[in-house]
PDB file of C-alpha atoms and ligand atoms in Angstrom:
ATOM      1  CA  MET J  10      39.027  31.306 -13.384  1.00 47.00           C
ATOM      2  CA  LEU J  11      38.444  29.564 -16.427  1.00 50.00           C
ATOM      3  CA  GLN J  12      40.005  26.134 -14.905  1.00 54.00           C
ATOM      4  CA  ARG J  13      37.764  26.514 -11.812  1.00 55.00           C
ATOM      5  CA  ILE J  14      34.261  26.853 -14.147  1.00 48.00           C
ATOM      6  CA  GLY J  15      35.534  23.484 -15.976  1.00 51.00           C
ATOM      7  CA  SER J  16      36.245  21.791 -12.449  1.00 51.00           C
ATOM      8  CA  ALA J  17      32.740  22.886 -11.336  1.00 48.00           C
ATOM      9  CA  VAL J  18      31.534  21.453 -14.661  1.00 46.00           C
ATOM     10  CA  LEU J  19      33.451  18.354 -14.460  1.00 45.00           C
ATOM     11  CA  MET J  20      32.091  18.028 -10.724  1.00 48.00           C
ATOM     12  CA  ALA J  21      28.262  18.498 -11.692  1.00 47.00           C
ATOM     13  CA  ALA J  22      28.911  15.673 -14.768  1.00 45.00           C
ATOM     14  CA  ALA J  23      29.950  13.394 -12.367  1.00 45.00           C
ATOM     15  CA  THR J  24      27.222  13.874  -9.581  1.00 43.00           C
ATOM     16  CA  ALA J  25      24.734  13.613 -12.577  1.00 44.00           C
ATOM     17  CA  MET J  26      26.606  10.286 -13.816  1.00 43.00           C
ATOM     18  CA  SER J  27      26.278   8.893  -9.747  1.00 43.00           C
ATOM     19  CA  LEU J  28      22.831   9.623 -10.000  1.00 42.00           C
ATOM     20  CA  VAL J  29      22.033   8.263 -13.403  1.00 42.00           C
ATOM     21  CA  LEU J  30      23.901   4.521 -12.046  1.00 43.00           C
ATOM     22  CA  CYS J  31      22.193   4.996  -8.798  1.00 41.00           C
ATOM     23  CA  ALA J  32      18.879   5.029 -10.402  1.00 44.00           C
ATOM     24  CA  ALA J  33      19.790   2.208 -13.113  1.00 44.00           C
ATOM     25  CA  GLY J  34      20.854  -0.001 -10.025  1.00 45.00           C
ATOM     26  CA  THR J  35      17.869   0.107  -8.088  1.00 48.00           C
ATOM     27  CA  ALA J  36      15.649  -0.930 -11.120  1.00 50.00           C
ATOM     28  CA  ASP J  37      17.458  -4.499 -11.035  1.00 55.00           C
ATOM     29  CA  ALA J  38      16.131  -4.763  -7.309  1.00 57.00           C
ATOM     30  CA  ALA J  39      13.962  -6.967  -5.974  1.00 63.00           C
ATOM     31  CA  PRO J  40      10.125  -5.830  -5.926  1.00 66.00           C
ATOM     32  CA  ARG J  41       9.382  -2.912  -4.267  1.00 81.00           C
ATOM     33  CA  ALA J  42       6.517  -2.260  -2.118  1.00 90.00           C
ATOM     34  CA  GLN J  43       3.557  -0.976  -4.294  1.00 95.00           C
ATOM     35  CA  ARG J  44       0.335   0.838  -3.060  1.00 97.00           C
ATOM     36  CA  VAL J  45      -2.291  -2.040  -3.304  1.00 97.00           C
ATOM     37  CA  ALA J  46      -5.198   0.163  -1.448  1.00 98.00           C
ATOM     38  CA  THR J  47      -6.247   2.932   0.358  1.00 98.00           C
ATOM     39  CA  VAL J  48      -8.773   2.536   3.254  1.00 98.00           C
ATOM     40  CA  TYR J  49     -10.886   5.183   4.442  1.00 98.00           C
ATOM     41  CA  GLU J  50     -12.631   5.628   7.861  1.00 98.00           C
ATOM     42  CA  HIS J  51     -16.015   6.858   6.431  1.00 98.00           C
ATOM     43  CA  ALA J  52     -18.012   5.446   3.359  1.00 98.00           C
ATOM     44  CA  ASN J  53     -17.641   6.896   0.120  1.00 98.00           C
ATOM     45  CA  TYR J  54     -13.772   7.297   0.483  1.00 98.00           C
ATOM     46  CA  GLN J  55     -14.258  10.133   3.073  1.00 98.00           C
ATOM     47  CA  GLY J  56     -12.763  10.886   6.516  1.00 98.00           C
ATOM     48  CA  ALA J  57      -9.156  10.433   7.116  1.00 98.00           C
ATOM     49  CA  SER J  58      -7.065   6.935   5.102  1.00 98.00           C
ATOM     50  CA  ILE J  59      -4.010   5.151   4.959  1.00 98.00           C
ATOM     51  CA  ASP J  60      -2.383   3.163   1.789  1.00 98.00           C
ATOM     52  CA  LEU J  61      -1.487  -0.036   2.590  1.00 97.00           C
ATOM     53  CA  TYR J  62       1.271  -1.710   0.581  1.00 96.00           C
ATOM     54  CA  ALA J  63       2.624  -4.616  -0.345  1.00 96.00           C
ATOM     55  CA  ASP J  64       5.312  -6.198  -2.549  1.00 92.00           C
ATOM     56  CA  GLU J  65       3.224  -7.979  -4.698  1.00 92.00           C
ATOM     57  CA  CYS J  66      -0.305  -9.777  -4.422  1.00 94.00           C
ATOM     58  CA  VAL J  67       0.533 -12.787  -2.410  1.00 95.00           C
ATOM     59  CA  PHE J  68      -1.274 -14.289   0.082  1.00 96.00           C
ATOM     60  CA  VAL J  69       1.241 -15.126   2.634  1.00 93.00           C
ATOM     61  CA  SER J  70       3.575 -12.371   2.220  1.00 93.00           C
ATOM     62  CA  SER J  71       0.978  -9.622   2.100  1.00 95.00           C
ATOM     63  CA  GLN J  72      -0.644 -10.651   5.270  1.00 96.00           C
ATOM     64  CA  ARG J  73      -0.624  -7.634   7.888  1.00 97.00           C
ATOM     65  CA  ASN J  74      -2.421  -6.469  10.844  1.00 98.00           C
ATOM     66  CA  LEU J  75      -3.621  -2.868  10.686  1.00 98.00           C
ATOM     67  CA  PRO J  76      -2.456  -0.603  12.682  1.00 97.00           C
ATOM     68  CA  SER J  77      -3.998  -0.158  16.397  1.00 97.00           C
ATOM     69  CA  ALA J  78      -5.594   3.381  15.212  1.00 98.00           C
ATOM     70  CA  TRP J  79      -6.909   1.273  12.104  1.00 98.00           C
ATOM     71  CA  ASN J  80      -8.457  -1.836  14.183  1.00 98.00           C
ATOM     72  CA  ASP J  81     -12.079  -1.993  13.704  1.00 98.00           C
ATOM     73  CA  ARG J  82     -12.417   1.574  11.428  1.00 98.00           C
ATOM     74  CA  ILE J  83     -12.337   1.172   7.949  1.00 98.00           C
ATOM     75  CA  SER J  84     -15.516   2.112   6.314  1.00 98.00           C
ATOM     76  CA  SER J  85     -14.171   1.910   2.519  1.00 98.00           C
ATOM     77  CA  ILE J  86     -11.702   0.407   0.113  1.00 98.00           C
ATOM     78  CA  GLN J  87     -10.018   1.868  -3.148  1.00 98.00           C
ATOM     79  CA  MET J  88      -7.910  -0.645  -4.770  1.00 98.00           C
ATOM     80  CA  HIS J  89      -5.212   0.662  -7.128  1.00 97.00           C
ATOM     81  CA  GLN J  90      -3.962  -3.202  -8.405  1.00 95.00           C
ATOM     82  CA  PRO J  91      -5.665  -5.904  -9.788  1.00 95.00           C
ATOM     83  CA  CYS J  92      -5.678  -7.826  -6.565  1.00 95.00           C
ATOM     84  CA  ALA J  93      -8.321  -9.314  -3.950  1.00 97.00           C
ATOM     85  CA  MET J  94      -7.895  -8.007  -0.258  1.00 98.00           C
ATOM     86  CA  VAL J  95      -8.847 -10.736   1.846  1.00 98.00           C
ATOM     87  CA  VAL J  96     -10.141  -8.996   4.898  1.00 98.00           C
ATOM     88  CA  PHE J  97     -10.556 -10.858   8.813  1.00 98.00           C
ATOM     89  CA  GLU J  98     -12.603  -9.566  11.922  1.00 98.00           C
ATOM     90  CA  HIS J  99      -9.442 -10.769  14.224  1.00 98.00           C
ATOM     91  CA  SER J 100      -5.703  -9.654  13.985  1.00 98.00           C
ATOM     92  CA  GLY J 101      -3.586 -12.423  12.760  1.00 97.00           C
ATOM     93  CA  ILE J 102      -5.447 -13.067  10.318  1.00 97.00           C
ATOM     94  CA  ALA J 103      -8.498 -15.098  12.282  1.00 98.00           C
ATOM     95  CA  GLY J 104     -11.922 -15.281  12.255  1.00 98.00           C
ATOM     96  CA  ALA J 105     -14.440 -14.438  10.213  1.00 98.00           C
ATOM     97  CA  SER J 106     -13.298 -13.024   6.504  1.00 98.00           C
ATOM     98  CA  THR J 107     -14.215 -12.157   3.118  1.00 98.00           C
ATOM     99  CA  TRP J 108     -12.970 -11.035  -0.085  1.00 98.00           C
ATOM    100  CA  PHE J 109     -13.101  -7.924  -1.915  1.00 97.00           C
ATOM    101  CA  TRP J 110     -12.307  -7.774  -5.293  1.00 95.00           C
ATOM    102  CA  ALA J 111     -12.971  -4.485  -6.399  1.00 97.00           C
ATOM    103  CA  SER J 112     -13.137  -0.979  -4.847  1.00 98.00           C
ATOM    104  CA  GLN J 113     -15.750  -0.683  -1.987  1.00 98.00           C
ATOM    105  CA  ASN J 114     -17.738   2.546  -1.140  1.00 98.00           C
ATOM    106  CA  GLY J 115     -19.490   0.737   1.733  1.00 98.00           C
ATOM    107  CA  LEU J 116     -18.375  -2.529   3.447  1.00 98.00           C
ATOM    108  CA  GLY J 117     -21.829  -3.343   4.742  1.00 98.00           C
ATOM    109  CA  PRO J 118     -21.395  -5.933   7.452  1.00 98.00           C
ATOM    110  CA  TRP J 119     -17.732  -5.362   7.663  1.00 98.00           C
ATOM    111  CA  ASN J 120     -17.979  -1.838   8.297  1.00 98.00           C
ATOM    112  CA  ASP J 121     -15.877  -1.050  11.493  1.00 98.00           C
ATOM    113  CA  ARG J 122     -14.899  -4.838  11.693  1.00 98.00           C
ATOM    114  CA  ILE J 123     -11.563  -5.674  10.007  1.00 98.00           C
ATOM    115  CA  SER J 124      -8.327  -6.158  12.303  1.00 98.00           C
ATOM    116  CA  SER J 125      -5.889  -7.728   9.535  1.00 98.00           C
ATOM    117  CA  TYR J 126      -5.909  -8.529   5.951  1.00 98.00           C
ATOM    118  CA  ALA J 127      -4.109  -9.955   2.988  1.00 98.00           C
ATOM    119  CA  PHE J 128      -3.657  -9.346  -0.665  1.00 97.00           C
ATOM    120  CA  SER J 129      -4.040 -11.876  -3.483  1.00 97.00           C
ATOM    121  CA  LYS J 130      -5.113 -13.034  -6.764  1.00 93.00           C
TER     122      LYS J 130
HETATM  123 CA1   CA I   5     -12.059  -6.682  14.007  1.00 56.13          CA
END
């Protein structure tokens, strides 16, 4: 009985150790995607929303088209990182563009217009 308890403790210790090693292993990995912005379907951060992620705020590597359900739909933007969000009227970062350096509770002429974006500094 004691021997069984002992091996159970050893198993638990081994599991805990492997969890620690696993966590330490991911710490040195390449930069992981961080939540850079949340976009909302209505002004004042209301309605449906999605989070936008990027490994870092570098224009070329952060270029994205919005999911089709979000094309021409965004009405406010909350920024979570010290980045700029560059928005474009067409997919493939094409057409007119503008830069937002901070959260926007309304988008004025950009309301329901954004189709693609990139993050920059
Ligand atoms: Ca558009």
